[in-house]
Amino acid sequence: DDFPTDPTLRAEGFRHLTRLTTYALQWYIEFHDPGFPAFHRYDDDTVKWGGPNTDNHYLRAKIDPLGTYHLRLDTTGLRDFILSTPEGEMQLEQYRVFQERSLSDLEIESDGSLEVWLSSHEHPKNWIPLHPDVDHVLVRLYVTDWENDAVPHVTIDRVGYEGKAPARLQPETVAERLDQAIHWVERSIVFWNQFLTARRERSGDNALSPPMAVPGGAADILYGGGWYRLEPGEGLLIQCERPDARYWSIQLYSAPWFESLDLANRVCSLNGQQTQIDPDGCFRVVVSAEDPGIPNWLDTEGRPDGMVSYRWVWSETAPVPTTRVVPLATLRSHLPRETPSFGPDQRRAQIRRRRAGVARRFRR
């Protein structure tokens, strides 16, 4: 009863269930053997939950804390990444991150190749110790320039299992993993609905919280956000000093499904490379259903309300955005004189670039 009754939102909810089920069946049935791990992509343009970052390429692999694992990738052209060793899932209310590394923390070979060892016992180079409770390894590849940043293939092997093959699947294994998949789907859709409801009750509408690290999450990521609620003809004007960060972004999410919006065909996210910075060192973004005719627009898809979230990653500063609801008819009076116009042809070209960037990352 605490889910929306609006027919359109319920249709999205059924689609959301198909997406969760698709992921859960793949993860628990196909990618859940720590003896023969492989990286599983998720939180992309179709299978998504929990407010994914549209500029991340998410990969995870199942591991055994008693094993030794060898991870390889070519970092040539890679913007950055975070490699972490977590336990559990937020939506299962059991989530901890034990170790994290970014590119600058690791020794890369002269040809751009990178090898990382994950084990409970020390290795001489690029070693990540495994906590006794770790159950998977997570890789976030950062793709800020959607047209040019590399999205490398990442491989993982368990040392000592070379030349071996997994045993045939047994009935009890399938039964156990199907139960795990079902439980994950049921908990996910309830958890994120409750999460967004509680978030809105705390913050109210049309205001953004200060940036902060999420308990149990990545230490190098500061999150902030809030809820927008707009009438036709209105926009939420967000203003903020540019953070001194290696990566930063601001984006929209659906409620209560907490999915990113249509990142290929709508401008529903902007990162530091895609955002115009004004002469005073601040950026100004307008959230609205109607195109305001400026570069920094976040398209609500016509949703009267939803989630706004921002991320400052590897940041030396923690600026807090300010917000105000303005009539789009008078928007120009609230912006610097230098703010350029952004016409329909420019918007179409922007969307073409986004569509090509999504295809480059997720259609190969």
mmCIF file of N, CA, C and O in Angstrom, residues 233-271:
data_model
loop_
_atom_site.group_PDB
_atom_site.id
_atom_site.type_symbol
_atom_site.label_atom_id
_atom_site.label_comp_id
_atom_site.label_asym_id
_atom_site.label_seq_id
_atom_site.Cartn_x
_atom_site.Cartn_y
_atom_site.Cartn_z
ATOM 1 N N GLY A 233 5.812 24.941 -15.767
ATOM 2 C CA GLY A 233 6.362 26.278 -15.957
ATOM 3 C C GLY A 233 7.385 26.679 -14.928
ATOM 4 O O GLY A 233 7.905 27.798 -14.985
ATOM 5 N N GLU A 234 7.699 25.791 -13.979
ATOM 6 C CA GLU A 234 8.692 26.092 -12.955
ATOM 7 C C GLU A 234 9.980 25.314 -13.191
ATOM 8 O O GLU A 234 9.995 24.264 -13.830
ATOM 9 N N GLY A 235 11.074 25.854 -12.632
ATOM 10 C CA GLY A 235 12.353 25.167 -12.652
ATOM 11 C C GLY A 235 13.024 25.304 -11.298
ATOM 12 O O GLY A 235 12.818 26.292 -10.584
ATOM 13 N N LEU A 236 13.806 24.299 -10.946
ATOM 14 C CA LEU A 236 14.616 24.384 -9.732
ATOM 15 C C LEU A 236 16.011 24.820 -10.143
ATOM 16 O O LEU A 236 16.719 24.095 -10.859
ATOM 17 N N LEU A 237 16.404 26.021 -9.719
ATOM 18 C CA LEU A 237 17.715 26.563 -10.043
ATOM 19 C C LEU A 237 18.688 26.167 -8.935
ATOM 20 O O LEU A 237 18.522 26.543 -7.777
ATOM 21 N N ILE A 238 19.693 25.392 -9.309
ATOM 22 C CA ILE A 238 20.710 24.923 -8.379
ATOM 23 C C ILE A 238 21.994 25.683 -8.671
ATOM 24 O O ILE A 238 22.450 25.733 -9.817
ATOM 25 N N GLN A 239 22.566 26.278 -7.640
ATOM 26 C CA GLN A 239 23.816 27.029 -7.779
ATOM 27 C C GLN A 239 24.828 26.492 -6.788
ATOM 28 O O GLN A 239 24.513 26.221 -5.634
ATOM 29 N N CYS A 240 26.089 26.348 -7.259
ATOM 30 C CA CYS A 240 27.116 25.808 -6.371
ATOM 31 C C CYS A 240 28.492 26.226 -6.853
ATOM 32 O O CYS A 240 28.741 26.333 -8.060
ATOM 33 N N GLU A 241 29.381 26.456 -5.913
ATOM 34 C CA GLU A 241 30.786 26.647 -6.256
ATOM 35 C C GLU A 241 31.339 25.343 -6.829
ATOM 36 O O GLU A 241 31.015 24.256 -6.337
ATOM 37 N N ARG A 242 32.137 25.453 -7.853
ATOM 38 C CA ARG A 242 32.719 24.249 -8.447
ATOM 39 C C ARG A 242 33.611 23.551 -7.413
ATOM 40 O O ARG A 242 34.508 24.162 -6.830
ATOM 41 N N PRO A 243 33.382 22.246 -7.153
ATOM 42 C CA PRO A 243 34.227 21.547 -6.180
ATOM 43 C C PRO A 243 35.631 21.303 -6.733
ATOM 44 O O PRO A 243 35.810 21.145 -7.950
ATOM 45 N N ASP A 244 36.598 21.277 -5.862
ATOM 46 C CA ASP A 244 37.970 20.947 -6.248
ATOM 47 C C ASP A 244 38.099 19.425 -6.190
ATOM 48 O O ASP A 244 38.642 18.860 -5.242
ATOM 49 N N ALA A 245 37.558 18.769 -7.207
ATOM 50 C CA ALA A 245 37.431 17.316 -7.209
ATOM 51 C C ALA A 245 37.929 16.740 -8.526
ATOM 52 O O ALA A 245 37.768 17.355 -9.589
ATOM 53 N N ARG A 246 38.506 15.553 -8.448
ATOM 54 C CA ARG A 246 38.910 14.865 -9.675
ATOM 55 C C ARG A 246 37.702 14.440 -10.495
ATOM 56 O O ARG A 246 37.778 14.315 -11.719
ATOM 57 N N TYR A 247 36.587 14.219 -9.826
ATOM 58 C CA TYR A 247 35.331 13.905 -10.525
ATOM 59 C C TYR A 247 34.180 14.481 -9.711
ATOM 60 O O TYR A 247 34.178 14.410 -8.483
ATOM 61 N N TRP A 248 33.182 15.034 -10.408
ATOM 62 C CA TRP A 248 31.953 15.456 -9.746
ATOM 63 C C TRP A 248 30.814 15.430 -10.748
ATOM 64 O O TRP A 248 31.025 15.502 -11.961
ATOM 65 N N SER A 249 29.587 15.301 -10.224
ATOM 66 C CA SER A 249 28.417 15.231 -11.100
ATOM 67 C C SER A 249 27.160 15.563 -10.324
ATOM 68 O O SER A 249 27.140 15.562 -9.086
ATOM 69 N N ILE A 250 26.075 15.821 -11.073
ATOM 70 C CA ILE A 250 24.754 16.033 -10.516
ATOM 71 C C ILE A 250 23.767 15.375 -11.471
ATOM 72 O O ILE A 250 23.911 15.470 -12.688
ATOM 73 N N GLN A 251 22.763 14.673 -10.918
ATOM 74 C CA GLN A 251 21.864 13.912 -11.772
ATOM 75 C C GLN A 251 20.523 13.670 -11.100
ATOM 76 O O GLN A 251 20.367 13.906 -9.889
ATOM 77 N N LEU A 252 19.557 13.181 -11.908
ATOM 78 C CA LEU A 252 18.190 12.967 -11.453
ATOM 79 C C LEU A 252 17.873 11.477 -11.364
ATOM 80 O O LEU A 252 18.426 10.672 -12.116
ATOM 81 N N TYR A 253 16.924 11.151 -10.453
ATOM 82 C CA TYR A 253 16.467 9.771 -10.283
ATOM 83 C C TYR A 253 14.952 9.732 -10.166
ATOM 84 O O TYR A 253 14.327 10.678 -9.674
ATOM 85 N N SER A 254 14.383 8.603 -10.588
ATOM 86 C CA SER A 254 12.944 8.410 -10.477
ATOM 87 C C SER A 254 12.576 8.018 -9.052
ATOM 88 O O SER A 254 13.390 7.477 -8.301
ATOM 89 N N ALA A 255 11.342 8.297 -8.695
ATOM 90 C CA ALA A 255 10.827 7.899 -7.387
ATOM 91 C C ALA A 255 9.545 7.096 -7.613
ATOM 92 O O ALA A 255 8.723 7.462 -8.457
ATOM 93 N N PRO A 256 9.367 5.985 -6.876
ATOM 94 C CA PRO A 256 10.232 5.512 -5.794
ATOM 95 C C PRO A 256 11.228 4.452 -6.228
ATOM 96 O O PRO A 256 11.780 3.737 -5.383
ATOM 97 N N TRP A 257 11.493 4.323 -7.522
ATOM 98 C CA TRP A 257 12.306 3.199 -7.998
ATOM 99 C C TRP A 257 13.796 3.480 -7.875
ATOM 100 O O TRP A 257 14.603 2.557 -7.936
ATOM 101 N N PHE A 258 14.160 4.758 -7.716
ATOM 102 C CA PHE A 258 15.560 5.162 -7.544
ATOM 103 C C PHE A 258 16.418 4.704 -8.715
ATOM 104 O O PHE A 258 17.568 4.279 -8.547
ATOM 105 N N GLU A 259 15.861 4.782 -9.910
ATOM 106 C CA GLU A 259 16.597 4.504 -11.141
ATOM 107 C C GLU A 259 17.099 5.813 -11.735
ATOM 108 O O GLU A 259 16.451 6.859 -11.598
ATOM 109 N N SER A 260 18.242 5.765 -12.420
ATOM 110 C CA SER A 260 18.618 6.892 -13.268
ATOM 111 C C SER A 260 17.583 7.003 -14.383
ATOM 112 O O SER A 260 16.924 6.020 -14.749
ATOM 113 N N LEU A 261 17.411 8.201 -14.920
ATOM 114 C CA LEU A 261 16.431 8.399 -15.988
ATOM 115 C C LEU A 261 17.025 7.941 -17.319
ATOM 116 O O LEU A 261 18.033 7.238 -17.352
ATOM 117 N N ASP A 262 16.404 8.321 -18.417
ATOM 118 C CA ASP A 262 16.830 7.869 -19.751
ATOM 119 C C ASP A 262 18.123 8.589 -20.141
ATOM 120 O O ASP A 262 18.103 9.633 -20.776
ATOM 121 N N LEU A 263 19.260 8.004 -19.743
ATOM 122 C CA LEU A 263 20.527 8.699 -19.925
ATOM 123 C C LEU A 263 20.969 8.799 -21.376
ATOM 124 O O LEU A 263 21.833 9.610 -21.703
ATOM 125 N N ALA A 264 20.398 7.993 -22.271
ATOM 126 C CA ALA A 264 20.782 8.077 -23.680
ATOM 127 C C ALA A 264 20.015 9.156 -24.430
ATOM 128 O O ALA A 264 20.591 9.842 -25.280
ATOM 129 N N ASN A 265 18.752 9.336 -24.118
ATOM 130 C CA ASN A 265 17.890 10.201 -24.914
ATOM 131 C C ASN A 265 17.433 11.465 -24.196
ATOM 132 O O ASN A 265 16.701 12.272 -24.774
ATOM 133 N N ARG A 266 17.883 11.636 -22.960
ATOM 134 C CA ARG A 266 17.553 12.830 -22.176
ATOM 135 C C ARG A 266 18.817 13.315 -21.474
ATOM 136 O O ARG A 266 19.702 12.531 -21.134
ATOM 137 N N VAL A 267 18.884 14.618 -21.215
ATOM 138 C CA VAL A 267 19.986 15.170 -20.424
ATOM 139 C C VAL A 267 19.555 15.102 -18.959
ATOM 140 O O VAL A 267 19.047 16.070 -18.388
ATOM 141 N N CYS A 268 19.727 13.938 -18.365
ATOM 142 C CA CYS A 268 19.308 13.724 -16.975
ATOM 143 C C CYS A 268 20.494 13.714 -16.024
ATOM 144 O O CYS A 268 20.315 13.497 -14.824
ATOM 145 N N SER A 269 21.700 13.954 -16.544
ATOM 146 C CA SER A 269 22.893 13.998 -15.699
ATOM 147 C C SER A 269 23.920 14.910 -16.359
ATOM 148 O O SER A 269 23.963 15.045 -17.578
ATOM 149 N N LEU A 270 24.738 15.536 -15.511
ATOM 150 C CA LEU A 270 25.842 16.367 -15.975
ATOM 151 C C LEU A 270 27.025 16.129 -15.061
ATOM 152 O O LEU A 270 26.873 16.097 -13.836
ATOM 153 N N ASN A 271 28.216 15.954 -15.644
ATOM 154 C CA ASN A 271 29.427 15.840 -14.828
ATOM 155 C C ASN A 271 30.296 17.076 -15.034
ATOM 156 O O ASN A 271 29.953 17.981 -15.797
#
